[in-house]
Short mmCIF file of N, CA and C in Angstrom, two decimals:
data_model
loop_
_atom_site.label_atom_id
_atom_site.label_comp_id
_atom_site.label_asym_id
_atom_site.label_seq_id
_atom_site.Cartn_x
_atom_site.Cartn_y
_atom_site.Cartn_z
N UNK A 14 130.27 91.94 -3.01
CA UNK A 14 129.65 92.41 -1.77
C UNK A 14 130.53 93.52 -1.18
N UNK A 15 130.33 94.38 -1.28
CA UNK A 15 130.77 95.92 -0.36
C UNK A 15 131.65 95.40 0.98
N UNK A 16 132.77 96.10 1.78
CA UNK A 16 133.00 96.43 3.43
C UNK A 16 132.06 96.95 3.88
N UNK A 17 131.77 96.46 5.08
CA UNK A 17 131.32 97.16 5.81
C UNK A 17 132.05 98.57 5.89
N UNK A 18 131.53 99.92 6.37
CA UNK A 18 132.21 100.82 6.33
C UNK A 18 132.81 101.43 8.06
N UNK A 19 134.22 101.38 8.08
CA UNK A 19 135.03 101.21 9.27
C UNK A 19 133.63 102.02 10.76
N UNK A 20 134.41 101.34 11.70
CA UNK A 20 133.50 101.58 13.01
C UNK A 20 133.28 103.04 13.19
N UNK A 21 134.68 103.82 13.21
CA UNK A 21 134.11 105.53 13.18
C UNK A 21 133.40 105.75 12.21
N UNK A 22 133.10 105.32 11.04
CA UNK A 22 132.58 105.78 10.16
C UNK A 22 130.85 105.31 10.21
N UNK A 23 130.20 104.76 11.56
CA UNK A 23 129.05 104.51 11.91
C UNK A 23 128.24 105.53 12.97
N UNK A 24 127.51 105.96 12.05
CA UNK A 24 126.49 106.80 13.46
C UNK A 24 125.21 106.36 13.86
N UNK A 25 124.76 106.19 14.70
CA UNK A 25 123.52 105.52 15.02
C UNK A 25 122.53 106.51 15.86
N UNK A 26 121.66 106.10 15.86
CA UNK A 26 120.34 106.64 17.00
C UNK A 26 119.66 105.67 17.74
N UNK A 27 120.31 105.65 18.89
CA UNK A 27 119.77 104.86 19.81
C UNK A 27 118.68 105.44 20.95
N UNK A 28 118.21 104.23 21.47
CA UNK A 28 116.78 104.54 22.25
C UNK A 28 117.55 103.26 23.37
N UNK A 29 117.39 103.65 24.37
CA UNK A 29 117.93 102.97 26.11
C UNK A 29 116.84 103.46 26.84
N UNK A 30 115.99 102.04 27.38
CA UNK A 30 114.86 102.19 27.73
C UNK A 30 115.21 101.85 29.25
N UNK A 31 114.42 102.35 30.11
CA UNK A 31 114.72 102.06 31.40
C UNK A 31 113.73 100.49 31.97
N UNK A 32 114.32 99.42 33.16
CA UNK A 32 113.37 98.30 33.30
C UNK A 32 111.91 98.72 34.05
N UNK A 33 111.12 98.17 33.25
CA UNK A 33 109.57 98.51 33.31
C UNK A 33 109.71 99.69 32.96
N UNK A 34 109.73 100.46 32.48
CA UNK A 34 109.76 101.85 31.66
C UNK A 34 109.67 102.85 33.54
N UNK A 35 110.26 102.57 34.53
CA UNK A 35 110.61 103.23 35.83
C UNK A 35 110.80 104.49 35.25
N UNK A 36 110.10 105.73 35.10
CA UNK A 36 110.63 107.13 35.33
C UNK A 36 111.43 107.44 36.71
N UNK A 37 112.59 106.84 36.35
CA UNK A 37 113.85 106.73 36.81
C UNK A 37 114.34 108.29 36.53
N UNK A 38 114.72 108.94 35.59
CA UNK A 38 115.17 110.36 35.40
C UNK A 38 114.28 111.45 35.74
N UNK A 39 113.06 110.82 36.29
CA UNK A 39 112.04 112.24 37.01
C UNK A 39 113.04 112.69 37.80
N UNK A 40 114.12 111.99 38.44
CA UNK A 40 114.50 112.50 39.86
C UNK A 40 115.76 112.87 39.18
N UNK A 41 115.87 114.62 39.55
CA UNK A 41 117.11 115.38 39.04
C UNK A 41 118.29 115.05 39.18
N UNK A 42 118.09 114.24 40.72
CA UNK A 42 119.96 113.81 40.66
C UNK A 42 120.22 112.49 40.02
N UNK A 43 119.38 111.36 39.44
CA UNK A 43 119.68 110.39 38.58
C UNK A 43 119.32 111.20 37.08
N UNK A 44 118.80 111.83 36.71
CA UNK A 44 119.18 112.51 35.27
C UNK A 44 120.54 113.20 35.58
N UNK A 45 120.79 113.75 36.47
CA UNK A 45 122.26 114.43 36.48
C UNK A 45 123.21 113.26 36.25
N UNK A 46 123.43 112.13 37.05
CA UNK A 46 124.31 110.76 37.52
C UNK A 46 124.40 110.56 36.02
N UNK A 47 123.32 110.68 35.63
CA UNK A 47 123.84 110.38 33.48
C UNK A 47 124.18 110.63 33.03
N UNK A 48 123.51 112.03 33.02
CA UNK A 48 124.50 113.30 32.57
C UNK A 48 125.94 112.79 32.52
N UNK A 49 126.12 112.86 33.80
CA UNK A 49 127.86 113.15 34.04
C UNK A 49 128.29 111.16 33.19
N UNK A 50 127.66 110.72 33.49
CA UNK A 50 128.44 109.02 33.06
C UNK A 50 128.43 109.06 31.38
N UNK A 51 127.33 109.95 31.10
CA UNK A 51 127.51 110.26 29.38
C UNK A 51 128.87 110.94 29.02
N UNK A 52 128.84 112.28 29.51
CA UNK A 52 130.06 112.68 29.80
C UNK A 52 131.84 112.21 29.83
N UNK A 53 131.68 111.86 30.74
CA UNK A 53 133.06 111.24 31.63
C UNK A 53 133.01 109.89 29.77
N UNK A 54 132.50 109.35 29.77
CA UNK A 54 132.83 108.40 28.54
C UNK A 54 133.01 108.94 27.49
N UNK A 55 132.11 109.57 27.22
CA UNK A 55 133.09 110.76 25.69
C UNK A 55 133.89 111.48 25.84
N UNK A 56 134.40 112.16 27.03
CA UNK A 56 135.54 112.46 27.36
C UNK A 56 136.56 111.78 27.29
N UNK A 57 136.53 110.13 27.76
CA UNK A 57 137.32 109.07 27.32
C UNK A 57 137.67 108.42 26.20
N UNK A 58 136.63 109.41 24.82
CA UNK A 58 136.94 108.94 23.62
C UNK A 58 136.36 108.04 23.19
N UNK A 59 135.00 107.43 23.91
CA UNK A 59 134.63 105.81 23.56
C UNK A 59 133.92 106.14 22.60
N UNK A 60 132.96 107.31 22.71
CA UNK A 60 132.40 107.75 21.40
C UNK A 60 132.21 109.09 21.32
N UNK A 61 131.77 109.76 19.69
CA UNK A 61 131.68 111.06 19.62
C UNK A 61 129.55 110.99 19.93
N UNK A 62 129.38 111.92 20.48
CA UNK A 62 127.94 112.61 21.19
C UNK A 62 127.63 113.42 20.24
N UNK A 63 126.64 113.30 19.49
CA UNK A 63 125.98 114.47 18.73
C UNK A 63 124.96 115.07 18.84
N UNK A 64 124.12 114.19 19.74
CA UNK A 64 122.98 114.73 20.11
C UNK A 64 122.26 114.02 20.73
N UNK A 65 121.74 114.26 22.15
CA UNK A 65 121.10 113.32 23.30
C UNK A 65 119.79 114.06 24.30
N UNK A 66 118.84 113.50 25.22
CA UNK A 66 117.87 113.80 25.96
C UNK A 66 117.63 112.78 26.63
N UNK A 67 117.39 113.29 27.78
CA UNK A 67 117.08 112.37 28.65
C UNK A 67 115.54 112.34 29.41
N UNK A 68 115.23 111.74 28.50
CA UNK A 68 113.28 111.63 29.08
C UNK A 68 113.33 111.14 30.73
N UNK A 69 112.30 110.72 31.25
CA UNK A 69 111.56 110.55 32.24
C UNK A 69 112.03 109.02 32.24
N UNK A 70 111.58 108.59 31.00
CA UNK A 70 111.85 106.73 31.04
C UNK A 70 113.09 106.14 30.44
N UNK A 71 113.40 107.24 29.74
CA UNK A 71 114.51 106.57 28.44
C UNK A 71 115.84 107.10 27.76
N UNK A 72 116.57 107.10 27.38
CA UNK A 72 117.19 108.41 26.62
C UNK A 72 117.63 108.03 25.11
N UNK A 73 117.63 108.75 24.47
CA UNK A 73 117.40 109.25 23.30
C UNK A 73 119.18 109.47 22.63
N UNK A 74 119.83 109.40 21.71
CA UNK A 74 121.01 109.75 21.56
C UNK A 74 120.99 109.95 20.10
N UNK A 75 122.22 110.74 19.70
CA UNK A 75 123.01 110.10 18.12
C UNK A 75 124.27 110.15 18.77
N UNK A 76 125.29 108.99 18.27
CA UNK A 76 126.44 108.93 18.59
C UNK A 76 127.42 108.05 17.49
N UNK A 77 128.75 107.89 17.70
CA UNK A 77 129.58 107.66 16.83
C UNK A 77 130.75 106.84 17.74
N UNK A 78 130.42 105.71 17.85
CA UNK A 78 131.47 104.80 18.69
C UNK A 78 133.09 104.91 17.79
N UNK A 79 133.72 104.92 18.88
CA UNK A 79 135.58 105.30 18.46
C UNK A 79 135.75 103.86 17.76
N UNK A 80 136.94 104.62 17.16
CA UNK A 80 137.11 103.07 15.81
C UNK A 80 137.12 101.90 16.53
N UNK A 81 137.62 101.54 18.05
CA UNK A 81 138.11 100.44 18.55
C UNK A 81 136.89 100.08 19.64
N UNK A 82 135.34 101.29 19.25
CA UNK A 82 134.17 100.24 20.13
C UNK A 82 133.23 100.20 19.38
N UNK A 83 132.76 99.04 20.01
CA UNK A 83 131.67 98.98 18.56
C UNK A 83 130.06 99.44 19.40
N UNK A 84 128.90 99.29 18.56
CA UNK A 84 128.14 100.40 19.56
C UNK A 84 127.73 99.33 20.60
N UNK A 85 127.47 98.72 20.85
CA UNK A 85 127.21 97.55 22.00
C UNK A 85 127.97 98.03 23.18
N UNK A 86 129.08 98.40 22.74
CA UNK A 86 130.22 98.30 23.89
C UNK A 86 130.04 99.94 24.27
N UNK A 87 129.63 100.78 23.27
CA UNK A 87 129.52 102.20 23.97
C UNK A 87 128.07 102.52 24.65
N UNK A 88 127.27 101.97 23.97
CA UNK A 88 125.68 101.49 25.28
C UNK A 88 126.11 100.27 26.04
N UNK A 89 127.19 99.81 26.29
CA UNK A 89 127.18 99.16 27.72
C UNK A 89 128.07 99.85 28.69
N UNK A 90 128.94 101.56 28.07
CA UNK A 90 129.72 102.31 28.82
C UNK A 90 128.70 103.11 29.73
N UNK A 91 127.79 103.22 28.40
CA UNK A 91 126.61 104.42 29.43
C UNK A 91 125.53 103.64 30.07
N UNK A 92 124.89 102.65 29.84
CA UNK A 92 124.23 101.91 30.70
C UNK A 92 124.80 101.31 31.50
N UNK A 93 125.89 100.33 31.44
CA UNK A 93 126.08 100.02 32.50
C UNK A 93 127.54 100.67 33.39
N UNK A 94 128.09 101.57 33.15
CA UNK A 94 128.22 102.88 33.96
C UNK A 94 127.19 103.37 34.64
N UNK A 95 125.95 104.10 34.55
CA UNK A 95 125.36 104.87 35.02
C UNK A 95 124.68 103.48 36.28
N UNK A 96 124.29 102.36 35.54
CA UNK A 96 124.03 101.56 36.86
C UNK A 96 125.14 101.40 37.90
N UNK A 97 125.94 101.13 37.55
CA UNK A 97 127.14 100.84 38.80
C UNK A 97 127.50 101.92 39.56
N UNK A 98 127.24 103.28 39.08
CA UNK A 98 126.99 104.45 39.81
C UNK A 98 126.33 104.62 40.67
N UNK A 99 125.17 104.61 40.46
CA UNK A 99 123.91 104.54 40.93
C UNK A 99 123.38 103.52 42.25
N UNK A 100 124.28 102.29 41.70
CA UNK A 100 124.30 101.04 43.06
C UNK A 100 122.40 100.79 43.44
N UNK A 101 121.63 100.72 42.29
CA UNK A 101 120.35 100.70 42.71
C UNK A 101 120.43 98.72 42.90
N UNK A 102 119.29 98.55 43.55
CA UNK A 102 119.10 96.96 43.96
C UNK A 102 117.93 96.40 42.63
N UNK A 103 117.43 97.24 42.37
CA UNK A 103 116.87 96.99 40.72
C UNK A 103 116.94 96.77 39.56
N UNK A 104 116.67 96.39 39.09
CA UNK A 104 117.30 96.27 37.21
C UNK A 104 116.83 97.66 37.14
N UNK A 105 118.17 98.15 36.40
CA UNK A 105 117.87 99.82 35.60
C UNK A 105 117.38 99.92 34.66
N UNK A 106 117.69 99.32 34.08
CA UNK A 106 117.42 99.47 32.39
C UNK A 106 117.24 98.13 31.64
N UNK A 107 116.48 97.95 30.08
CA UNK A 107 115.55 97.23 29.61
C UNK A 107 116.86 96.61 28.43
N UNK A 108 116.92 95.33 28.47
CA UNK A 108 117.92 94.87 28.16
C UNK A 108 118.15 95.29 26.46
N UNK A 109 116.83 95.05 26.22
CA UNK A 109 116.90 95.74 24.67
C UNK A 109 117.34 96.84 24.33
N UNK A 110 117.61 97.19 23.12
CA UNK A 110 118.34 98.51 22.96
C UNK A 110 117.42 98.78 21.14
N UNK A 111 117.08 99.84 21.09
CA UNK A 111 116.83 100.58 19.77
C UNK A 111 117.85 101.00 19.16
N UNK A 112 117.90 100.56 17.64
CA UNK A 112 119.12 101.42 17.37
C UNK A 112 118.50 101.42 15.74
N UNK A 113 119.35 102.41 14.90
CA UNK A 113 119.23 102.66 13.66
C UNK A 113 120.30 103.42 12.92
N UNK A 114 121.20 102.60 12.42
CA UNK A 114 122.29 103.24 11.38
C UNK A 114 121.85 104.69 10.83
N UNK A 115 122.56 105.31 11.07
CA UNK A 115 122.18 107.03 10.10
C UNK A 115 123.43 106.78 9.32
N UNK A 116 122.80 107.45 7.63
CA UNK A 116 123.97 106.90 6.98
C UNK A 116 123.55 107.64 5.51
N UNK A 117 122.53 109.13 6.07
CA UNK A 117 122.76 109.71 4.85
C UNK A 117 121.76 111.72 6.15
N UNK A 118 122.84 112.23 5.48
CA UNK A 118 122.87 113.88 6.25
C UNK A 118 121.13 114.50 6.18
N UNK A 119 120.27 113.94 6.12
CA UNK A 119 119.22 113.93 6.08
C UNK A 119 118.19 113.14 6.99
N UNK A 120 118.54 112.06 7.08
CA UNK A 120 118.40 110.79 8.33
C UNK A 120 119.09 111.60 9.55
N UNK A 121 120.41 112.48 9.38
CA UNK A 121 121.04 112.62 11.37
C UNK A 121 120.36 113.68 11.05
N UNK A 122 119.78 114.69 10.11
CA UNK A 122 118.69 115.95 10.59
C UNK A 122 117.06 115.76 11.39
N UNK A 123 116.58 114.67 11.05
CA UNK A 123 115.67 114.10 10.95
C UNK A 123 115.67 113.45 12.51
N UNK A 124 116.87 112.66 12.83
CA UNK A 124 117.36 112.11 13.91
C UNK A 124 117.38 113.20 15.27
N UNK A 125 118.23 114.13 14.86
CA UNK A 125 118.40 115.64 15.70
C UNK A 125 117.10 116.41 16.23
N UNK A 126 116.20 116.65 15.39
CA UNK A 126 115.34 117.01 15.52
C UNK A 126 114.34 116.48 16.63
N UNK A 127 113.95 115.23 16.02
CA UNK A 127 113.43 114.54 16.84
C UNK A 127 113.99 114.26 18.39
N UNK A 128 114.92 114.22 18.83
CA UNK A 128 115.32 113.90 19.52
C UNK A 128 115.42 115.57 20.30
N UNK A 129 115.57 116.34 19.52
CA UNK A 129 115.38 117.99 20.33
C UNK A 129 114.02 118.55 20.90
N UNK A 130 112.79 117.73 19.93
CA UNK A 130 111.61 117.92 20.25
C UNK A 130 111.00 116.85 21.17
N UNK A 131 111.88 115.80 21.74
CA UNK A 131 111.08 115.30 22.35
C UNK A 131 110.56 115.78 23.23
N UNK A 132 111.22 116.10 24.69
CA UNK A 132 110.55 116.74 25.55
C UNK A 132 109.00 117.87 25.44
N UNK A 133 108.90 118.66 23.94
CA UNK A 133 108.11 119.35 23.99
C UNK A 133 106.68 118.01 23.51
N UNK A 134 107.14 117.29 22.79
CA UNK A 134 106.03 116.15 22.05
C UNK A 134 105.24 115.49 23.47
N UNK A 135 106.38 115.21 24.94
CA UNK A 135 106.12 114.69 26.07
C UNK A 135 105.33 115.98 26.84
N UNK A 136 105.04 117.06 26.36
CA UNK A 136 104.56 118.15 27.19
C UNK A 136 105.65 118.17 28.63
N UNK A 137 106.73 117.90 28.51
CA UNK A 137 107.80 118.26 29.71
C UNK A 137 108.26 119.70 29.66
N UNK A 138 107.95 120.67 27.98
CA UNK A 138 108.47 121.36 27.76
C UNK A 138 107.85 122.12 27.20
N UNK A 139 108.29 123.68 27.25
CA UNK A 139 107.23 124.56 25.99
C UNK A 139 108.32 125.10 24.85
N UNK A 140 109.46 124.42 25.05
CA UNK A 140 110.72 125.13 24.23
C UNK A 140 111.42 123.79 24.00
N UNK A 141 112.37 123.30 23.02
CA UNK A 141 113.28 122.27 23.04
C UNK A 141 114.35 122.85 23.97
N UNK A 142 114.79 124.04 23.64
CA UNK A 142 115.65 124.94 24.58
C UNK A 142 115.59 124.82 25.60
N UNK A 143 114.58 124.77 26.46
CA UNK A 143 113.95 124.94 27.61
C UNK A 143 114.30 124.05 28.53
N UNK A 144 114.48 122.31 28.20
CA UNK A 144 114.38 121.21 28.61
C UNK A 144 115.84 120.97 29.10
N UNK A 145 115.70 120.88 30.44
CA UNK A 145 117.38 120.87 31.15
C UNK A 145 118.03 119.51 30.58
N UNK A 146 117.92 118.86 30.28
CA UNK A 146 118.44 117.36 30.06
C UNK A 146 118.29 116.73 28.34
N UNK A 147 118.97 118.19 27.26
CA UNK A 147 119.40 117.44 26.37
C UNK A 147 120.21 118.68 26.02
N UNK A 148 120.70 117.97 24.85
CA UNK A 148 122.34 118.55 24.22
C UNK A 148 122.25 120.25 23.63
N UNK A 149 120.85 120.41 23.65
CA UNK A 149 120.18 121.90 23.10
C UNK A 149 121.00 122.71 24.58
N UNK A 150 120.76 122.22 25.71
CA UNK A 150 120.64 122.77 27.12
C UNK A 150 122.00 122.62 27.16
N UNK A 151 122.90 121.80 27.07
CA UNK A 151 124.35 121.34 27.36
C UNK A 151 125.31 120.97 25.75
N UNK A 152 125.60 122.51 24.91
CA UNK A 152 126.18 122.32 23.79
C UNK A 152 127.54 122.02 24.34
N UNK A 153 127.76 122.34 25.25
CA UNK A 153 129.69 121.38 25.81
C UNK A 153 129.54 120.67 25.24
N UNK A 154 128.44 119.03 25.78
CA UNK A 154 128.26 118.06 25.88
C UNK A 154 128.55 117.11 24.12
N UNK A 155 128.29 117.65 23.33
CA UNK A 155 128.02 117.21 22.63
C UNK A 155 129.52 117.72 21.25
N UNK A 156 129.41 116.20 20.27
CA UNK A 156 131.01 116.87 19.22
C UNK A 156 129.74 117.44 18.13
N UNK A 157 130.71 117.71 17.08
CA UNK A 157 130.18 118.54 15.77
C UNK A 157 129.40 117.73 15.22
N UNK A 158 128.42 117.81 13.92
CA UNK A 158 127.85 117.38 13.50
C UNK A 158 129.04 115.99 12.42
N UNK A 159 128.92 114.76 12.50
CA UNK A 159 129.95 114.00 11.70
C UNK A 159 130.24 114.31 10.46
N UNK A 160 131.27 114.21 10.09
CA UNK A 160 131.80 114.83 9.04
C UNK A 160 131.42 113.66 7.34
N UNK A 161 131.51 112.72 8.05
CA UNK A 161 131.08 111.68 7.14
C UNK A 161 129.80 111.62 6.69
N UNK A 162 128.53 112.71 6.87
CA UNK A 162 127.42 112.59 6.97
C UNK A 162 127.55 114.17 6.02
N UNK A 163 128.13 114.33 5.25
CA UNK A 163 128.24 115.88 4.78
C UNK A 163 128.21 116.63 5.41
#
């Protein structure tokens, strides 16, 4: 039976749904409050950001938790960061989490994409470019494409 292959060496695509699907990020300054809590945590190294959007209900990512988090623990930096920010009296977000190992350079193209076109698929957008609230709009935001993925 194979290792598992070490924690940096995992990239995933996750989906963080908001509770009752609340278009919670219609409102610019809670898509910003994410923004920045996405941010401020990869800045801290918890994981590498490769590519993210932030819909109306949900957000969208690829990411690469640091050898010492595993991804649970880096969707509970950005979810439950951005709630404790926020100080809402509501449940924020939908306890479930989407996720899907990427684990061949064809799957994170496939992943990227999708996740660049959402906004235009949602008619939020007439450009992926266009759409203030993903990694197309904010290339700071985001590390290189993983190296482990060719």
């Amino acid at each position: 039976m194979p290792f598992p292959a070490p924690q940096e060496l995992r990239t995933y695509f996750v989906t963080a749904v908001t509770a009752n699907r609340r278009r919670l990020f219609q409102v610019e300054a809670n898509a910003d409050l994410l923004l920045k809590t996405i941010s401020d945590y990869r800045h801290q190294n918890r994981f590498q950001l490769h590519a993210f959007v932030i819909m109306p209900d949900h957000l969208h990512a690829i990411l690469t938790p640091a050898p010492e988090v595993s991804l649970e623990k880096a969707m509970q930096y950005i979810k439950g960061g951005f709630s404790f920010r926020l100080k809402s009296k509501f449940d924020v977000w939908s306890r479930s989490l989407n996720e899907s190992q990427i684990i061949t350079p064809e799957k994170f193209k496939a992943c990227k994409t999708y996740i660049e076109h959402n906004p235009v698929r949602a008619r939020l957008s007439a450009s992926p470019e266009a759409y203030k609230y993903s990694s197309l709009s904010h290339p700071h935001t985001v590390d290189p494409h993983p190296s482990h993925l060719g």
